XYZ file of C-alpha atoms in Angstrom:
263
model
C 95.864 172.088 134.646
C 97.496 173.657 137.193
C 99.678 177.298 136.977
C 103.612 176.345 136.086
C 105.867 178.173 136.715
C 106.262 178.635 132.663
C 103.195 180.376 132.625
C 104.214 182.991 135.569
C 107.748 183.888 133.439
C 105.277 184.524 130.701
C 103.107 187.063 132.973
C 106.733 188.773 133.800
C 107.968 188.593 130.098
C 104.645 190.407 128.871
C 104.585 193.101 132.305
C 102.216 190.916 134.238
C 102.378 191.282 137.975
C 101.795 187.702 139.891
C 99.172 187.891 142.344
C 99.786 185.215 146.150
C 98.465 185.222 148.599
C 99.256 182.456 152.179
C 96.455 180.131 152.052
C 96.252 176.921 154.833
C 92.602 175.223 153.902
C 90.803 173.960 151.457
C 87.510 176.590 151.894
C 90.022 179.718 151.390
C 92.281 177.652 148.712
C 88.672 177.299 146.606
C 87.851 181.208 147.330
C 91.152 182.306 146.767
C 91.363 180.371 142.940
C 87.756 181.593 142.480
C 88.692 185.139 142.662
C 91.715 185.289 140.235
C 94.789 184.723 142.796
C 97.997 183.026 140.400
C 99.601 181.231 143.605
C 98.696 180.199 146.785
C 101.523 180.242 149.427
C 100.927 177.439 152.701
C 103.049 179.315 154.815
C 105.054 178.590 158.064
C 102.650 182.047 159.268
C 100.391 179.727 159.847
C 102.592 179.458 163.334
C 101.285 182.885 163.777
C 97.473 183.048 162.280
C 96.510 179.710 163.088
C 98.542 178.381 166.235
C 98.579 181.832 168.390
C 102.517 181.343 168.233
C 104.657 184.414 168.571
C 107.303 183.395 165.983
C 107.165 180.164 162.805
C 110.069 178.529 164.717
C 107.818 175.928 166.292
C 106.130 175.183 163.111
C 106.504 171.385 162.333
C 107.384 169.443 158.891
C 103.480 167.092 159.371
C 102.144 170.735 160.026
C 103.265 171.606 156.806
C 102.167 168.075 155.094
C 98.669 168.734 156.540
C 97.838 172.292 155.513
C 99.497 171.207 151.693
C 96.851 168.702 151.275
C 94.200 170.433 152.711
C 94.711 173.450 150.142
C 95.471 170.910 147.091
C 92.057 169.345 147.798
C 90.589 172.267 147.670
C 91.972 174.158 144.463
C 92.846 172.181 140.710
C 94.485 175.703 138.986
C 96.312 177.382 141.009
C 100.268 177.125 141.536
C 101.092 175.680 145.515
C 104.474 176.728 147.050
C 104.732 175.407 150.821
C 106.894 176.791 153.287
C 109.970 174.368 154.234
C 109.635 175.202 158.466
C 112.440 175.514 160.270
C 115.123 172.723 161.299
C 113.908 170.644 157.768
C 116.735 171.776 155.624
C 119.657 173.658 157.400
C 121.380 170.684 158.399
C 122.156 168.909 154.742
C 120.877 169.017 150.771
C 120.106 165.483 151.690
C 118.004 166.650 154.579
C 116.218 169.035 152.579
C 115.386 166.786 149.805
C 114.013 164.538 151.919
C 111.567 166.645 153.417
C 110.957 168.608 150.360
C 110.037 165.300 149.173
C 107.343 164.575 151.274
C 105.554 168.189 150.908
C 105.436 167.737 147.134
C 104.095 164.250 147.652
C 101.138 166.258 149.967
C 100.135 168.344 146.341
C 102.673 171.320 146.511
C 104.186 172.133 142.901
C 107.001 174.215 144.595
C 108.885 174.343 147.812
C 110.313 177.910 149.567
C 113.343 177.733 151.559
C 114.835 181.046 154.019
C 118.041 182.423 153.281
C 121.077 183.973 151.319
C 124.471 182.277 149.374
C 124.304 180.195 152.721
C 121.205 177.799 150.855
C 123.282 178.127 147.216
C 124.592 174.345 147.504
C 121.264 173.317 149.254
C 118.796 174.246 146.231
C 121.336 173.538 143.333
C 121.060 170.002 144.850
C 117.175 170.190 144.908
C 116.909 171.563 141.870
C 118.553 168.820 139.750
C 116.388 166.532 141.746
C 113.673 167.885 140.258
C 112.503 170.076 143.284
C 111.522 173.627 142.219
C 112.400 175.911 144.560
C 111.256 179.643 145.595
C 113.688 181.155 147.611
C 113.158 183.932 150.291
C 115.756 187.029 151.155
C 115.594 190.090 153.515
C 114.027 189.524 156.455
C 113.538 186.072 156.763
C 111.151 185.114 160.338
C 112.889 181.660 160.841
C 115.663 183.717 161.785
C 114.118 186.393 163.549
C 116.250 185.922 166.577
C 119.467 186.456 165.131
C 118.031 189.564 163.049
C 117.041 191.058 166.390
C 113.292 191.390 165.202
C 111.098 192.125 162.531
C 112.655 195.293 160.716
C 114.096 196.803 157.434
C 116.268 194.782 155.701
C 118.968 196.083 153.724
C 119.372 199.899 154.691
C 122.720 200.059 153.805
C 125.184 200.384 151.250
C 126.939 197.120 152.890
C 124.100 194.698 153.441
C 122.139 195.983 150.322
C 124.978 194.718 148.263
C 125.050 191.478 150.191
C 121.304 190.815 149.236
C 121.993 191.644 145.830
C 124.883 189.063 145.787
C 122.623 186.661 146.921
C 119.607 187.319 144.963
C 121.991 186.454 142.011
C 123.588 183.639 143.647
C 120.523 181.762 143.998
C 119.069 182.136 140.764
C 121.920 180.803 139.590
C 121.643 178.181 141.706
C 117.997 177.263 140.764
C 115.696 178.791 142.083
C 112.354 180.066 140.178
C 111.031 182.078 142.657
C 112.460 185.140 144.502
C 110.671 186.214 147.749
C 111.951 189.467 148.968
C 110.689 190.677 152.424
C 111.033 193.914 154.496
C 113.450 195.662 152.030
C 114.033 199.134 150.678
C 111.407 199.519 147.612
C 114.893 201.130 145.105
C 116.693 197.980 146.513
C 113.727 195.781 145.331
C 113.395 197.470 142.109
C 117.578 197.113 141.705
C 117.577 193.123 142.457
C 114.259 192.779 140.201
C 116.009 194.247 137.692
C 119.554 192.160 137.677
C 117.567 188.705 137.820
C 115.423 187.067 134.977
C 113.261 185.176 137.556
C 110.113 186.427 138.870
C 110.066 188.731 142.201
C 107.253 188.141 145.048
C 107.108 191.495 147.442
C 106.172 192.026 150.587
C 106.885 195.495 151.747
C 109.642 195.536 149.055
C 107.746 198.170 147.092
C 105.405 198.318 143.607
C 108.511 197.079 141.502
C 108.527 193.445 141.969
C 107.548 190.983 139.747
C 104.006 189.924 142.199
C 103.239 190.883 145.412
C 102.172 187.968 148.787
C 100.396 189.564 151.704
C 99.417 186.424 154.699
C 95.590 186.249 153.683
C 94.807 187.440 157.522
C 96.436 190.498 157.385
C 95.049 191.864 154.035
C 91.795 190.670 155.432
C 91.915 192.758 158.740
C 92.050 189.963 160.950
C 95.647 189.765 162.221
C 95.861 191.352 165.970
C 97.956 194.353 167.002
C 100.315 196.830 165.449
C 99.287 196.427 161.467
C 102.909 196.405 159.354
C 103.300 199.462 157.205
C 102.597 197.352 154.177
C 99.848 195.701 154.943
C 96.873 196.905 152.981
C 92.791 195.826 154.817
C 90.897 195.168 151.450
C 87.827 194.083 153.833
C 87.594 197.715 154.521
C 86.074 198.602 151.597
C 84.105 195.147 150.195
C 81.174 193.745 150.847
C 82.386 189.939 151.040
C 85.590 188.178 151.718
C 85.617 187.351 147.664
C 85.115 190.546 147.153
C 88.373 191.417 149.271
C 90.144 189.416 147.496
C 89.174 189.984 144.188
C 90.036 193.626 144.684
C 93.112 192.424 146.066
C 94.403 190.163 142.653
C 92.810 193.485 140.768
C 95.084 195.788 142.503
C 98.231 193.868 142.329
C 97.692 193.204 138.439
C 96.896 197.020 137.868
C 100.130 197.785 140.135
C 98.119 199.791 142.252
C 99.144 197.711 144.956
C 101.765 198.203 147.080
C 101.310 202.197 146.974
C 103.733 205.008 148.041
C 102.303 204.436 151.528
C 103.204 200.801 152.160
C 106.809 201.057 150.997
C 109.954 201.513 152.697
């Protein structure tokens, strides 16, 4: 039986951090279940890991389809969320449902959608279609062009309150899930605290609920500048299971993120 999302409130409810990691085959999805990780994230970074792209925006819906089934086949615990890519649910709830459709049909238990109070309507109307959604705040790549680049989210007094606002609005909307990216770790902490809904971080500090790194980057194999939260767990294992098994260790002994990989 697969990981509900029951069973992760339960790991928050008894001080249980939530261990993800991206995952886009079925060889990793099999590794990654093996060595203790609670969820396994297909993301749109696949755009970046996999297709050489600068940015997800060219990521396709049947990109997404593929890489779902090719992790389901490969795992039979773990909990799937699958990045919704860009353009397959900004236009219309009906839009979105559609498409969120067809990932779930591919083996995904859960689908993530970018954005603030903008997406409120959008995943009330999934969610009482039966489509569990993980929502994702701060800095959010689909738009990375109208953010002006991948930076710190929420630095001040004004647009921390706005992502508070919406961290509330869409739980109350729906969603399951909150993903919070890029933001001040006291900001983090704040929103984790004023929701009853678990918390993924990445470089939002030690206080969230779990913690998501993309499985290239915590692996040392991403190219260029290395964020500031990124943590290389090869550097110090023997064997990619290893990696990751210190990995899901150090996110469940919330040694992971340290003082050194917040903001």
């Amino acid at each position: 039986m697969r990981t509900s999302i029951t069973a992760l409130q339960k790991l928050v409810e008894n001080n249980q951090k939530i261990s993800v990691l991206t995952c886009y085959d079925a060889t990793f999805a099999t590794l990654l279940e093996n060595a203790g990780i609670d969820v396994l994230l297909v993301g749109d970074s696949l755009g970046n890991v996999l297709q050489g792209e600068k940015t997800t925006l060219s990521v396709t819906l049947d990109n997404m389809i593929y890489h779902t089934r090719c992790v389901a086949r490969g795992t039979d615990k773990v909990l799937i969320i699958t990045d919704m890519p860009f353009g397959s649910y900004q236009i219309s709830p009906e839009q979105a449902f559609e498409n969120a459709c067809k990932i779930l049909a591919a083996g995904a238990q859960m689908v993530k959608i970018e954005g603030g109070h903008i997406m409120a309507d959008t995943i009330q109307f999934l969610t009482r279609r039966g489509i569990p959604i993980c929502a994702h705040i701060g800095l959010t790549p689909q738009s990375i062009h109208q953010l002006g680049g991948y930076k710190l989210q929420g630095n001040s007094e004004k647009s921390a309150k706005i992502l508070l606002d919406d961290a509330k609005i869409l739980e109350r909307s729906g969603a399951s899930i909150l993903v919070m990216e890029l933001i001040p770790a006291t900001l983090a902490k704040k929103i984790t605290q004023s929701l009853s809904i678990p918390t993924i971080g990445i470089g939002a500090g030690n206080s969230c609920s779990g913690q998501v790194l993309v499985l290239h980057d915590m692996l040392g194999l991403s190219q260029g500048k290395k964020p500031r939260f990124v943590k290389n767990f090869m550097a110090d294992a023997q064997s990619i299971q290893e990696a990751v098994t210190n990995y899901a260790d150090e996110v469940k002994a919330g040694l992971f993120p340290g003082n050194e990989h917040e903001f």
